[in-house]
Amino acid sequence: MRGKDNLRSAAEVLVDQLSIHGVRHVFCVPGESYLAVLDAFHDSDLAVTVCRQEGGAAMMAEAIGKVTGRPGVCFVTRGPGATNASHGIHIAKQDSTPLVLFVGQVARDMREREAFQELDYRAVFGSMTKWATEIDDPARVPEIVSRAFYTAANGRPGPVVVALPEDMLTERIAVGDAPPFAPIETSPGAAELEKFAQMLAAAKAPIILNGGSRWSQAACDQLARFAQKYSLPVATTFRRGHLFDQTHPCYAGDLGIGPNPKLLARIKTADLVIVLGGRLGELPSQAYTLFDIPRPQTTFVHVHPGAEELGRVYSPHLAINATPTAFAAALEKLEFARAPQGEAAAANADYREWTEKPTEQPGAVNFGAVMVWLRENLPADAILCNGAGNYAAWIHRFFRFRRFAQHIAPASGSMGYGVPAAVAMKRLYPERTVICLAGDGDFLMNGQEFATAVQYDLPFTTIIVDNGMYGTIRMHQEREYPGRISATELRNPDFPAYARAFGGFGVSVERTEDFPEAFKAAQASGKPAIVRLAIDPEAITPTMTIAKIRAKSLAEKR
Ligand SMILES: Cc1ncc(C[n+]2csc(CCOP(=O)(O)OP(=O)(O)O)c2C)c(N)n1
Ligand SMILES: [Mg+2]
């Protein structure tokens, strides 16, 4: 409760700073280490979501960071709370997402005795965050929280961890608030833009690869108009399919896991490759095989908001330190002596041919056909969330994202992300359709957050692609050690009954043709729902079966 002494507790100051910085949602698992903050929530306008495990809470906050470009905020307790949350911190790091994680800490006079659940957060999270710190002096709460927000959101965004000693939080102080933080735009310079325009005009086969963070709907629209004007093909990198309207005539496809061979060929023969916003990490670079290191064989332009990322692996012919938002805005103003001309129509034809129809699959439920049904029947602004597993290959291949932040999934390939992300999206956008797609392994990594969905009355539908195994690893196993199944089989619970036990709706689908009815029933239930798909374990990718992979591997080893 706020005192009558005109002073505020450090916890109250902290919560006031969050509101000043524009935070609406916080996600947490409570702990006795930060009771004073929980109490300050009581009087605040923040929407607090109490979760079942800190990994889920941190992922929810990370998902908010992905969509809004402003730091998602999560509170956890010391020791085990913080280490549980590390799952979300790692995603924020690899996905370049702004996240501020506050951690309760032991009282200042107990530090370094290894007091109950004590951790040295600077040491533990030092290499996983952009900044890990601890607030000793309550008078510095406004300063440090402000810096945490600037640090998380600017340049290449990422996670910040702020530890809060318990006794510091209850001290009463007179201190002024910080002004609201604002993400800083980094704009391309005139000379760089001129050089870029020359390179683009001279190219015969340019291609743009969208990735990273610091995008917006406006930036996606600006780039789409620019691409259309000059017939430039635009591909998206792993899990960033929402950065270009996939129904646009310039869309060239998804450069992720198992990409269209024609897209790969196009990139290999391009004479100008423009990486816009992303890092060209292991997945989009096809395990660092697409381009020579350090100097790509193809003329290479890299646009990235973090100066430290430019020249990190690939030495670009032109490096532009700019946010995608500022760069896309600048593109519209570019003038050319000779207009550039790309091969967008051919690239788009390759994409359409690769994704138009679901492939033939063993088993009675064809997940490709389900994805095509969803692509044709979901509202254009539906949000899809998922974690990691082979099932995601069908999402990337057959769905068509149309809007920025319509796909919320970890580029870091982290399992367990879909349910928490869907909870966060439904909290943020109660009016929008939210779908979670999960593997059977994937789902149970954070399936407990289904309880959070029920608690907050968040009617989103989770589609569980149930093949009774950690399919991805089984696939790799069959490639490397054919026929020697080890630790990849799963005996699953009755997923629809799981949903009902939590207070949700559940249904199982055994045949492709039954999916639409089941999905509609799930949506009509008005509850968090699970639609479980019975998938034949042989259907391991859209084009390969386990039997084929095994036979191929055995033949090669003979
Ligand atoms: C947190 C985490 N743990 C382990 C892995 C390694 N891994 C990647 S995919 C996968 C199996 C996914 O299984 P499932 O969700 O059932 O999807 P499937 O591949 O069967 O479609 C595993 C264990 C990971 N990516 N993330
Ligand atoms: Mg599976």
Coordinates of C-alpha atoms and ligand atoms in Angstrom, one line a residue:
M1 CA 0.0 0.0 0.0
R2 CA 1.3 3.5 -0.8
G3 CA 2.4 5.4 2.3
K4 CA 1.2 8.9 3.4
D5 CA 4.7 10.1 3.8
N6 CA 5.1 11.3 0.2
L7 CA 7.8 8.7 -0.1
R8 CA 7.6 5.6 -2.3
S9 CA 9.1 2.2 -1.7
A10 CA 11.8 1.2 -4.3
A11 CA 9.3 -1.4 -5.5
E12 CA 6.7 1.3 -6.1
V13 CA 9.2 3.4 -7.9
L14 CA 10.1 0.4 -10.1
V15 CA 6.5 -0.3 -11.0
D16 CA 5.9 3.4 -11.7
Q17 CA 8.9 3.3 -14.1
L18 CA 7.3 0.4 -16.0
S19 CA 4.1 2.4 -16.6
I20 CA 6.2 5.4 -17.7
H21 CA 8.0 3.3 -20.2
G22 CA 4.7 2.2 -21.7
V23 CA 4.5 -1.3 -20.3
R24 CA 1.0 -2.7 -20.2
H25 CA 1.7 -6.4 -19.6
V26 CA 3.9 -8.2 -17.1
F27 CA 4.3 -11.9 -16.8
C28 CA 5.5 -13.6 -13.6
V29 CA 5.8 -16.5 -11.3
P30 CA 5.7 -15.0 -7.7
G31 CA 8.5 -15.4 -5.1
E32 CA 9.0 -14.2 -1.6
S33 CA 12.1 -12.4 -2.8
Y34 CA 10.0 -9.7 -4.5
L35 CA 6.8 -9.4 -2.4
A36 CA 7.1 -5.6 -2.4
V37 CA 6.9 -5.6 -6.2
L38 CA 3.8 -7.9 -6.1
D39 CA 2.3 -5.5 -3.7
A40 CA 3.0 -2.5 -5.9
F41 CA 1.3 -4.3 -8.8
H42 CA -1.8 -4.3 -6.7
D43 CA -2.2 -0.5 -7.1
S44 CA -0.9 -0.3 -10.7
D45 CA -2.7 -0.4 -14.0
L46 CA -0.4 -3.2 -15.3
A47 CA -2.1 -6.3 -16.6
V48 CA -0.3 -9.0 -14.6
T49 CA -0.3 -12.6 -15.9
V50 CA 0.7 -15.1 -13.3
C51 CA 2.2 -18.2 -14.9
R52 CA 2.9 -21.8 -14.0
Q53 CA 6.6 -21.9 -14.8
E54 CA 9.2 -19.2 -15.3
G55 CA 10.3 -20.5 -18.7
G56 CA 6.7 -19.9 -20.0
A57 CA 6.5 -16.5 -18.3
A58 CA 9.8 -15.4 -19.9
M59 CA 8.6 -16.7 -23.3
M60 CA 5.4 -14.8 -23.0
A61 CA 7.3 -11.6 -22.3
E62 CA 9.6 -12.3 -25.2
A63 CA 6.6 -12.8 -27.5
I64 CA 5.4 -9.3 -26.5
G65 CA 8.8 -7.9 -27.4
K66 CA 8.7 -9.6 -30.8
V67 CA 5.4 -8.0 -31.7
T68 CA 5.7 -4.6 -30.2
G69 CA 9.5 -3.9 -30.6
R70 CA 9.4 -2.7 -27.0
P71 CA 10.8 -4.8 -24.1
G72 CA 8.6 -7.5 -22.9
V73 CA 8.7 -7.6 -19.0
C74 CA 8.9 -10.6 -16.8
F75 CA 9.4 -11.0 -13.0
V76 CA 10.8 -14.2 -11.4
T77 CA 12.2 -15.2 -8.1
R78 CA 15.9 -15.8 -7.4
G79 CA 17.8 -19.0 -8.0
P80 CA 15.5 -21.6 -9.6
G81 CA 13.1 -19.0 -10.8
A82 CA 15.8 -17.2 -12.7
T83 CA 17.4 -20.4 -14.1
N84 CA 13.9 -21.6 -15.3
A85 CA 13.5 -18.2 -17.0
S86 CA 16.8 -18.7 -18.8
H87 CA 14.9 -20.5 -21.6
G88 CA 13.2 -17.3 -22.5
I89 CA 16.4 -15.2 -22.1
H90 CA 18.2 -17.4 -24.6
I91 CA 15.4 -17.0 -27.1
A92 CA 15.5 -13.2 -26.7
K93 CA 19.2 -13.3 -27.3
Q94 CA 19.2 -15.4 -30.4
D95 CA 16.0 -13.9 -31.9
S96 CA 17.2 -10.3 -31.2
T97 CA 14.1 -9.5 -29.1
P98 CA 13.9 -6.8 -26.4
L99 CA 13.2 -8.3 -23.0
V100 CA 13.7 -7.1 -19.5
L101 CA 13.7 -9.8 -16.8
F102 CA 13.6 -8.7 -13.2
V103 CA 14.8 -11.2 -10.6
G104 CA 14.3 -11.1 -6.8
Q105 CA 17.6 -11.3 -5.0
V106 CA 18.7 -12.0 -1.4
A107 CA 19.0 -9.1 0.9
R108 CA 22.1 -7.0 0.5
D109 CA 23.7 -7.9 3.9
M110 CA 23.5 -11.6 3.0
R111 CA 25.2 -11.5 -0.4
E112 CA 28.1 -13.8 -1.2
R113 CA 27.3 -16.2 1.7
E114 CA 25.4 -18.4 -0.8
A115 CA 22.3 -17.4 1.0
F116 CA 19.0 -19.3 0.2
Q117 CA 18.7 -19.5 -3.6
E118 CA 21.4 -16.8 -4.1
L119 CA 22.9 -16.5 -7.5
D120 CA 25.4 -14.1 -9.0
Y121 CA 23.2 -12.9 -11.9
R122 CA 26.0 -10.9 -13.6
A123 CA 28.1 -14.1 -13.8
V124 CA 25.2 -16.5 -14.6
F125 CA 23.6 -14.4 -17.3
G126 CA 26.6 -12.3 -18.4
S127 CA 27.1 -14.1 -21.8
M128 CA 23.4 -14.6 -22.4
T129 CA 22.2 -11.0 -22.1
K130 CA 23.1 -7.6 -23.4
W131 CA 23.4 -6.5 -19.8
A132 CA 23.0 -8.2 -16.4
T133 CA 23.0 -6.0 -13.3
E134 CA 21.8 -5.6 -9.8
I135 CA 20.3 -2.5 -8.1
D136 CA 22.0 -1.7 -4.8
D137 CA 20.8 1.8 -4.3
P138 CA 17.0 2.4 -4.4
A139 CA 17.6 6.0 -5.5
R140 CA 19.0 4.6 -8.8
V141 CA 15.9 2.5 -9.7
P142 CA 14.7 5.1 -12.3
E143 CA 18.2 5.4 -13.9
I144 CA 18.8 1.7 -14.1
V145 CA 15.3 0.7 -15.3
S146 CA 15.6 3.4 -18.0
R147 CA 19.0 2.0 -19.1
A148 CA 17.6 -1.5 -19.1
F149 CA 14.9 -0.4 -21.5
Y150 CA 17.2 1.5 -23.8
T151 CA 19.7 -1.4 -23.8
A152 CA 17.2 -4.1 -24.5
A153 CA 15.5 -2.2 -27.4
N154 CA 18.3 -0.5 -29.2
G155 CA 20.9 -1.5 -31.8
R156 CA 20.4 -5.3 -32.0
P157 CA 17.7 -5.9 -29.4
G158 CA 18.1 -8.5 -26.7
P159 CA 17.6 -9.5 -23.1
V160 CA 18.6 -7.5 -19.9
V161 CA 18.5 -9.0 -16.5
V162 CA 18.0 -6.8 -13.4
A163 CA 18.4 -8.3 -10.0
L164 CA 16.5 -6.7 -7.1
P165 CA 17.8 -7.3 -3.5
E166 CA 14.8 -7.9 -1.3
D167 CA 15.7 -5.3 1.3
M168 CA 16.4 -2.7 -1.4
L169 CA 12.8 -3.0 -2.7
T170 CA 11.2 -2.1 0.7
E171 CA 13.4 1.0 1.4
R172 CA 11.3 4.2 1.2
I173 CA 12.8 7.0 -0.8
A174 CA 12.1 10.4 -2.4
V175 CA 13.3 10.2 -6.0
G176 CA 12.1 11.6 -9.3
D177 CA 10.9 9.4 -12.2
A178 CA 12.8 8.9 -15.4
P179 CA 11.3 10.2 -18.7
P180 CA 9.8 7.6 -21.0
F181 CA 12.3 5.7 -23.1
A182 CA 12.0 5.6 -26.8
P183 CA 13.6 3.1 -29.2
I184 CA 16.3 4.8 -31.2
E185 CA 16.2 4.6 -35.0
T186 CA 19.4 4.3 -36.8
S187 CA 19.1 5.7 -40.3
P188 CA 21.2 4.9 -43.4
G189 CA 23.5 7.8 -44.5
A190 CA 23.1 9.6 -47.9
A191 CA 26.4 8.2 -49.3
E192 CA 25.5 4.6 -48.3
L193 CA 22.1 5.0 -50.0
E194 CA 23.7 6.3 -53.1
K195 CA 26.1 3.4 -53.3
F196 CA 23.3 1.0 -52.6
A197 CA 21.2 2.5 -55.5
Q198 CA 24.1 2.1 -57.9
M199 CA 24.7 -1.5 -56.9
L200 CA 21.0 -2.3 -57.2
A201 CA 20.7 -0.6 -60.6
A202 CA 23.8 -2.5 -61.9
A203 CA 22.6 -5.9 -60.7
K204 CA 21.0 -8.3 -63.2
A205 CA 19.8 -10.9 -60.6
P206 CA 19.4 -9.3 -57.2
I207 CA 17.6 -10.9 -54.2
I208 CA 16.6 -9.5 -50.8
L209 CA 16.6 -11.7 -47.7
N210 CA 14.5 -10.3 -44.9
G211 CA 15.2 -11.2 -41.3
G212 CA 15.9 -10.1 -37.8
S213 CA 13.9 -7.7 -35.7
R214 CA 13.1 -4.0 -35.6
W215 CA 10.5 -4.3 -38.3
S216 CA 7.0 -2.9 -38.4
Q217 CA 3.9 -3.3 -40.7
A218 CA 4.8 0.1 -42.3
A219 CA 8.3 -1.2 -43.1
C220 CA 7.0 -4.4 -44.6
D221 CA 4.6 -2.4 -46.7
Q222 CA 7.3 0.0 -47.8
L223 CA 9.6 -2.8 -48.9
A224 CA 6.7 -4.6 -50.7
R225 CA 6.0 -1.4 -52.7
F226 CA 9.7 -1.0 -53.5
A227 CA 10.0 -4.6 -54.6
Q228 CA 7.0 -4.4 -56.7
K229 CA 8.2 -1.3 -58.5
Y230 CA 11.4 -2.9 -59.6
S231 CA 10.4 -6.6 -59.7
L232 CA 12.8 -7.5 -56.9
P233 CA 12.5 -11.0 -55.4
V234 CA 12.3 -11.0 -51.6
A235 CA 12.8 -14.2 -49.6
T236 CA 12.4 -14.4 -45.8
T237 CA 14.8 -16.2 -43.4
F238 CA 14.1 -18.9 -40.8
R239 CA 10.9 -18.1 -38.8
R240 CA 10.7 -14.6 -40.3
G241 CA 8.1 -15.4 -43.0
H242 CA 5.9 -12.7 -41.6
L243 CA 8.3 -10.0 -42.8
F244 CA 7.0 -10.1 -46.3
D245 CA 3.4 -10.7 -47.5
Q246 CA 3.7 -14.2 -48.8
T247 CA 0.8 -13.7 -51.2
H248 CA 2.8 -10.8 -52.8
P249 CA 3.9 -11.3 -56.4
C250 CA 7.5 -10.6 -55.4
Y251 CA 7.7 -13.3 -52.7
A252 CA 10.5 -15.8 -53.4
G253 CA 10.1 -18.2 -50.5
D254 CA 11.3 -19.2 -47.1
L255 CA 15.0 -19.6 -46.6
G256 CA 14.8 -21.9 -43.5
I257 CA 15.2 -25.6 -42.9
G258 CA 14.7 -27.7 -46.0
P259 CA 14.1 -24.7 -48.4
N260 CA 12.9 -24.9 -52.0
P261 CA 16.0 -26.1 -54.0
K262 CA 15.1 -23.6 -56.7
L263 CA 15.3 -20.8 -54.1
L264 CA 18.7 -22.0 -53.0
A265 CA 19.8 -22.1 -56.7
R266 CA 18.5 -18.6 -57.2
I267 CA 20.4 -17.2 -54.2
K268 CA 23.6 -19.0 -55.4
T269 CA 23.4 -17.5 -58.8
A270 CA 22.3 -14.0 -57.7
D271 CA 24.7 -11.2 -58.4
L272 CA 23.6 -9.1 -55.5
V273 CA 22.4 -10.4 -52.2
I274 CA 20.9 -7.9 -49.7
V275 CA 20.5 -9.2 -46.2
L276 CA 18.0 -6.9 -44.6
G277 CA 17.7 -6.8 -40.8
G278 CA 18.9 -10.3 -40.1
R279 CA 22.2 -12.0 -39.1
L280 CA 22.6 -14.7 -41.8
G281 CA 23.1 -17.2 -39.0
E282 CA 23.5 -20.9 -39.3
L283 CA 20.0 -21.7 -40.6
P284 CA 19.6 -19.1 -43.3
S285 CA 23.2 -19.5 -44.4
Q286 CA 22.5 -23.3 -44.8
A287 CA 25.2 -24.1 -42.1
Y288 CA 27.5 -21.4 -43.5
T289 CA 27.7 -23.0 -46.9
L290 CA 25.8 -20.5 -49.1
F291 CA 28.4 -17.8 -49.1
D292 CA 32.2 -17.8 -48.7
I293 CA 33.6 -16.6 -45.4
P294 CA 34.7 -14.0 -44.7
R295 CA 34.2 -12.5 -48.2
P296 CA 31.0 -13.7 -50.0
Q297 CA 31.6 -14.6 -53.7
T298 CA 28.4 -12.6 -54.5
T299 CA 28.2 -8.9 -54.1
F300 CA 26.8 -8.7 -50.6
V301 CA 24.9 -5.8 -48.9
H302 CA 24.2 -6.2 -45.2
V303 CA 21.7 -3.9 -43.5
H304 CA 21.6 -4.4 -39.7
P305 CA 20.6 -2.3 -36.7
G306 CA 23.6 -3.5 -34.6
A307 CA 27.0 -2.1 -35.8
E308 CA 28.8 -5.1 -34.1
E309 CA 26.9 -7.5 -36.4
L310 CA 28.2 -6.0 -39.6
G311 CA 31.4 -7.8 -40.7
R312 CA 31.0 -10.3 -37.8
V313 CA 31.0 -13.4 -40.1
Y314 CA 30.6 -12.0 -43.6
S315 CA 32.6 -9.1 -44.8
P316 CA 30.0 -7.1 -46.8
H317 CA 30.7 -5.1 -50.0
L318 CA 28.4 -2.5 -48.5
A319 CA 27.5 -2.4 -44.8
I320 CA 24.7 -0.2 -43.7
N321 CA 24.0 0.3 -40.0
A322 CA 20.3 1.0 -40.0
T323 CA 17.1 -0.4 -38.6
P324 CA 14.9 -2.2 -41.1
T325 CA 12.2 0.4 -40.3
A326 CA 14.5 3.4 -41.2
F327 CA 16.0 1.6 -44.2
A328 CA 12.6 0.6 -45.7
A329 CA 11.4 4.2 -45.3
A330 CA 14.6 5.4 -47.1
L331 CA 14.0 2.9 -49.9
E332 CA 10.9 4.7 -51.0
K333 CA 12.8 7.9 -51.6
L334 CA 15.6 6.3 -53.7
E335 CA 16.1 7.6 -57.2
F336 CA 17.7 5.8 -60.0
A337 CA 19.3 7.0 -63.3
R338 CA 18.5 3.5 -64.6
A339 CA 15.7 1.6 -62.9
P340 CA 16.7 -1.7 -61.3
Q341 CA 15.0 -4.8 -62.6
G342 CA 14.8 -8.2 -60.9
E343 CA 13.3 -11.6 -61.6
A344 CA 10.5 -11.5 -59.1
A345 CA 8.0 -13.2 -61.4
A346 CA 10.1 -16.3 -61.9
A347 CA 11.1 -16.4 -58.2
N348 CA 7.4 -16.2 -57.2
A349 CA 6.4 -18.9 -59.7
D350 CA 9.1 -21.2 -58.1
Y351 CA 7.6 -20.4 -54.6
R352 CA 4.1 -21.1 -55.7
E353 CA 4.9 -24.3 -57.4
W354 CA 6.7 -25.5 -54.2
T355 CA 3.9 -24.5 -51.8
E356 CA 0.6 -24.6 -53.7
K357 CA -0.6 -28.1 -53.0
P358 CA 0.1 -30.4 -50.0
T359 CA 2.4 -33.3 -50.7
E360 CA 1.2 -36.9 -50.5
Q361 CA 1.8 -38.3 -47.0
P362 CA 1.5 -41.7 -45.3
G363 CA -1.3 -42.0 -42.8
A364 CA -4.9 -40.8 -42.6
V365 CA -4.1 -37.2 -41.5
N366 CA -2.1 -35.1 -43.9
F367 CA -0.8 -32.1 -42.0
G368 CA 0.0 -30.3 -45.2
A369 CA -3.7 -30.5 -46.1
V370 CA -4.5 -29.1 -42.7
M371 CA -2.1 -26.2 -43.2
V372 CA -3.6 -25.5 -46.6
W373 CA -7.1 -25.5 -45.1
L374 CA -6.0 -23.1 -42.4
R375 CA -4.3 -20.8 -44.9
E376 CA -7.6 -20.7 -46.8
N377 CA -9.9 -20.4 -43.9
L378 CA -8.2 -18.4 -41.1
P379 CA -8.8 -14.6 -40.9
A380 CA -6.1 -12.6 -42.7
D381 CA -4.8 -11.3 -39.3
A382 CA -4.8 -14.6 -37.4
I383 CA -1.6 -15.1 -35.4
L384 CA 0.2 -18.4 -35.5
C385 CA 2.5 -19.4 -32.7
N386 CA 4.8 -22.5 -32.5
G387 CA 7.9 -24.0 -31.0
A388 CA 10.3 -26.4 -32.6
G389 CA 10.0 -29.8 -34.2
N390 CA 9.7 -31.2 -37.7
Y391 CA 6.0 -30.4 -37.7
A392 CA 7.0 -26.7 -38.2
A393 CA 8.2 -27.6 -41.8
W394 CA 4.6 -27.8 -42.9
I395 CA 3.8 -24.4 -41.4
H396 CA 6.7 -22.8 -43.2
R397 CA 6.0 -24.5 -46.5
F398 CA 2.2 -24.3 -46.7
F399 CA 0.9 -21.4 -44.7
R400 CA 1.0 -17.9 -46.2
F401 CA 1.8 -15.1 -43.7
R402 CA 0.4 -11.8 -44.8
R403 CA 1.1 -9.4 -42.0
F404 CA 3.9 -8.3 -39.7
A405 CA 4.1 -10.3 -36.5
Q406 CA 1.5 -12.8 -37.7
H407 CA 4.0 -15.6 -37.0
I408 CA 5.4 -15.7 -33.5
A409 CA 8.0 -18.5 -33.3
P410 CA 11.6 -18.9 -32.1
A411 CA 14.3 -18.5 -34.7
S412 CA 16.4 -20.0 -31.9
G413 CA 14.6 -23.3 -32.5
S414 CA 13.5 -23.6 -28.9
M415 CA 10.8 -26.2 -28.1
G416 CA 7.9 -25.3 -25.7
Y417 CA 7.3 -21.8 -27.2
G418 CA 4.0 -22.1 -28.8
V419 CA 1.6 -22.3 -25.8
P420 CA 3.2 -19.4 -23.9
A421 CA 3.4 -17.2 -27.0
A422 CA -0.3 -17.9 -27.7
V423 CA -1.2 -16.9 -24.2
A424 CA 0.7 -13.6 -24.6
M425 CA -0.8 -12.9 -28.0
K426 CA -4.3 -13.5 -26.8
R427 CA -3.7 -11.3 -23.7
L428 CA -2.4 -8.6 -26.1
Y429 CA -5.0 -9.0 -28.8
P430 CA -8.2 -10.5 -27.3
E431 CA -10.1 -9.8 -30.5
R432 CA -7.8 -11.7 -32.9
T433 CA -7.7 -15.4 -33.8
V434 CA -4.7 -17.0 -32.2
I435 CA -3.5 -20.5 -33.1
C436 CA -0.8 -22.5 -31.4
L437 CA 0.8 -25.3 -33.4
A438 CA 2.9 -27.8 -31.4
G439 CA 4.5 -31.1 -31.7
D440 CA 3.6 -33.8 -29.1
G441 CA 7.1 -33.4 -27.5
D442 CA 7.0 -29.6 -28.0
F443 CA 3.6 -29.1 -26.3
L444 CA 4.5 -30.8 -23.0
M445 CA 7.6 -28.6 -22.5
N446 CA 5.3 -25.8 -21.5
G447 CA 1.9 -27.4 -21.7
Q448 CA 1.2 -26.4 -18.1
E449 CA 0.6 -22.8 -19.4
F450 CA -2.7 -24.2 -20.8
A451 CA -3.8 -23.6 -17.2
T452 CA -2.9 -19.9 -17.6
A453 CA -5.0 -19.8 -20.8
V454 CA -7.9 -21.2 -18.8
Q455 CA -7.3 -18.9 -15.8
Y456 CA -7.4 -15.8 -18.0
D457 CA -10.2 -17.1 -20.3
L458 CA -8.0 -17.0 -23.4
P459 CA -9.8 -19.0 -26.1
F460 CA -7.0 -19.9 -28.6
T461 CA -6.8 -23.3 -30.3
T462 CA -3.7 -25.5 -30.0
I463 CA -3.2 -28.0 -32.7
I464 CA -1.0 -30.8 -31.5
V465 CA 0.8 -32.7 -34.3
D466 CA 1.0 -36.1 -32.5
N467 CA 3.4 -38.6 -34.0
G468 CA 4.4 -40.2 -30.8
M469 CA 8.0 -39.2 -30.9
Y470 CA 10.6 -36.5 -30.8
G471 CA 10.4 -36.7 -34.6
T472 CA 13.2 -34.3 -35.5
I473 CA 15.7 -36.2 -33.5
R474 CA 14.4 -39.6 -34.8
M475 CA 15.0 -38.2 -38.3
H476 CA 18.6 -37.3 -37.5
Q477 CA 19.0 -40.7 -35.8
E478 CA 17.8 -42.5 -38.9
R479 CA 20.3 -40.5 -41.0
E480 CA 23.3 -41.0 -38.8
Y481 CA 22.5 -44.3 -37.0
P482 CA 19.8 -46.0 -39.2
G483 CA 17.5 -48.4 -37.4
R484 CA 18.9 -47.7 -34.0
I485 CA 16.1 -45.9 -32.2
S486 CA 17.3 -44.4 -29.0
A487 CA 15.4 -42.1 -26.5
T488 CA 13.2 -40.6 -29.2
E489 CA 9.9 -42.5 -28.6
L490 CA 7.1 -41.0 -26.6
R491 CA 4.0 -42.5 -24.9
N492 CA 1.6 -39.5 -24.8
P493 CA -1.3 -38.6 -22.6
D494 CA -4.8 -38.3 -24.0
F495 CA -4.4 -34.7 -25.2
P496 CA -8.1 -33.9 -25.5
A497 CA -8.7 -35.3 -22.0
Y498 CA -5.8 -33.1 -20.8
A499 CA -7.5 -30.1 -22.3
R500 CA -10.8 -31.0 -20.6
A501 CA -9.1 -31.7 -17.2
F502 CA -7.7 -28.1 -17.3
G503 CA -11.2 -26.7 -18.1
G504 CA -10.7 -26.4 -21.9
F505 CA -12.1 -28.1 -24.9
G506 CA -10.5 -31.1 -26.5
V507 CA -10.9 -33.2 -29.7
S508 CA -8.9 -35.8 -31.6
V509 CA -8.7 -35.9 -35.4
E510 CA -8.0 -39.2 -37.0
R511 CA -8.7 -38.3 -40.7
T512 CA -7.9 -35.2 -42.7
E513 CA -11.5 -34.7 -43.7
D514 CA -12.6 -34.5 -40.1
F515 CA -10.3 -31.6 -39.3
P516 CA -12.5 -28.6 -40.4
E517 CA -15.4 -29.8 -38.2
A518 CA -13.1 -30.4 -35.2
F519 CA -11.4 -27.1 -35.6
K520 CA -14.7 -25.2 -35.9
A521 CA -16.0 -27.0 -32.8
A522 CA -12.8 -25.9 -30.9
Q523 CA -13.3 -22.3 -32.0
A524 CA -17.0 -22.4 -31.2
S525 CA -16.4 -23.8 -27.7
G526 CA -15.1 -20.3 -26.6
K527 CA -12.5 -22.0 -24.5
P528 CA -8.8 -22.7 -24.8
A529 CA -8.9 -25.8 -26.9
I530 CA -6.7 -28.7 -28.1
V531 CA -7.2 -30.3 -31.5
R532 CA -5.0 -33.3 -31.5
L533 CA -3.9 -34.7 -34.9
A534 CA -3.1 -38.4 -35.1
I535 CA -0.1 -38.3 -37.4
D536 CA 1.6 -41.4 -38.9
P537 CA 5.2 -41.4 -37.6
E538 CA 6.4 -42.3 -41.1
A539 CA 5.3 -38.8 -42.3
I540 CA 8.5 -37.2 -41.0
T541 CA 8.9 -34.3 -43.5
P542 CA 6.6 -33.1 -46.3
T543 CA 8.6 -35.2 -48.7
M544 CA 10.4 -38.0 -46.8
T545 CA 9.4 -41.0 -44.7
I546 CA 11.4 -42.6 -41.9
A547 CA 11.6 -45.8 -44.1
K548 CA 13.1 -43.8 -47.0
I549 CA 15.6 -42.0 -44.8
R550 CA 16.7 -45.3 -43.2
A551 CA 17.0 -47.1 -46.5
K552 CA 19.0 -44.2 -48.0
S553 CA 21.3 -44.1 -45.0
L554 CA 21.8 -47.9 -44.9
A555 CA 22.6 -47.9 -48.7
E556 CA 25.2 -45.1 -48.2
K557 CA 26.8 -46.9 -45.3
R558 CA 27.1 -50.2 -47.1
Ligands
LIG1 C1 14.2 -26.9 -25.5 C2 14.7 -27.8 -26.5 N1 15.1 -29.1 -26.2 C3 15.5 -29.9 -27.1 C4 15.5 -29.6 -28.5 C5 16.0 -30.5 -29.5 N2 14.9 -30.9 -30.4 C6 14.6 -30.3 -31.5 S1 13.3 -30.8 -32.3 C7 13.0 -32.0 -31.1 C8 11.8 -32.9 -31.2 C9 10.5 -32.3 -31.3 O1 9.5 -33.2 -31.2 P1 8.0 -32.9 -31.4 O2 7.7 -31.6 -30.7 O3 7.2 -34.1 -31.1 O4 8.0 -32.5 -33.0 P2 8.3 -33.5 -34.2 O5 9.7 -33.3 -34.6 O6 7.9 -34.9 -33.8 O7 7.4 -33.0 -35.3 C10 14.0 -31.9 -30.1 C11 14.0 -32.8 -28.9 C12 15.1 -28.2 -28.8 N3 15.2 -27.8 -30.0 N4 14.7 -27.4 -27.8
MG2 MG 6.5 -35.4 -32.4

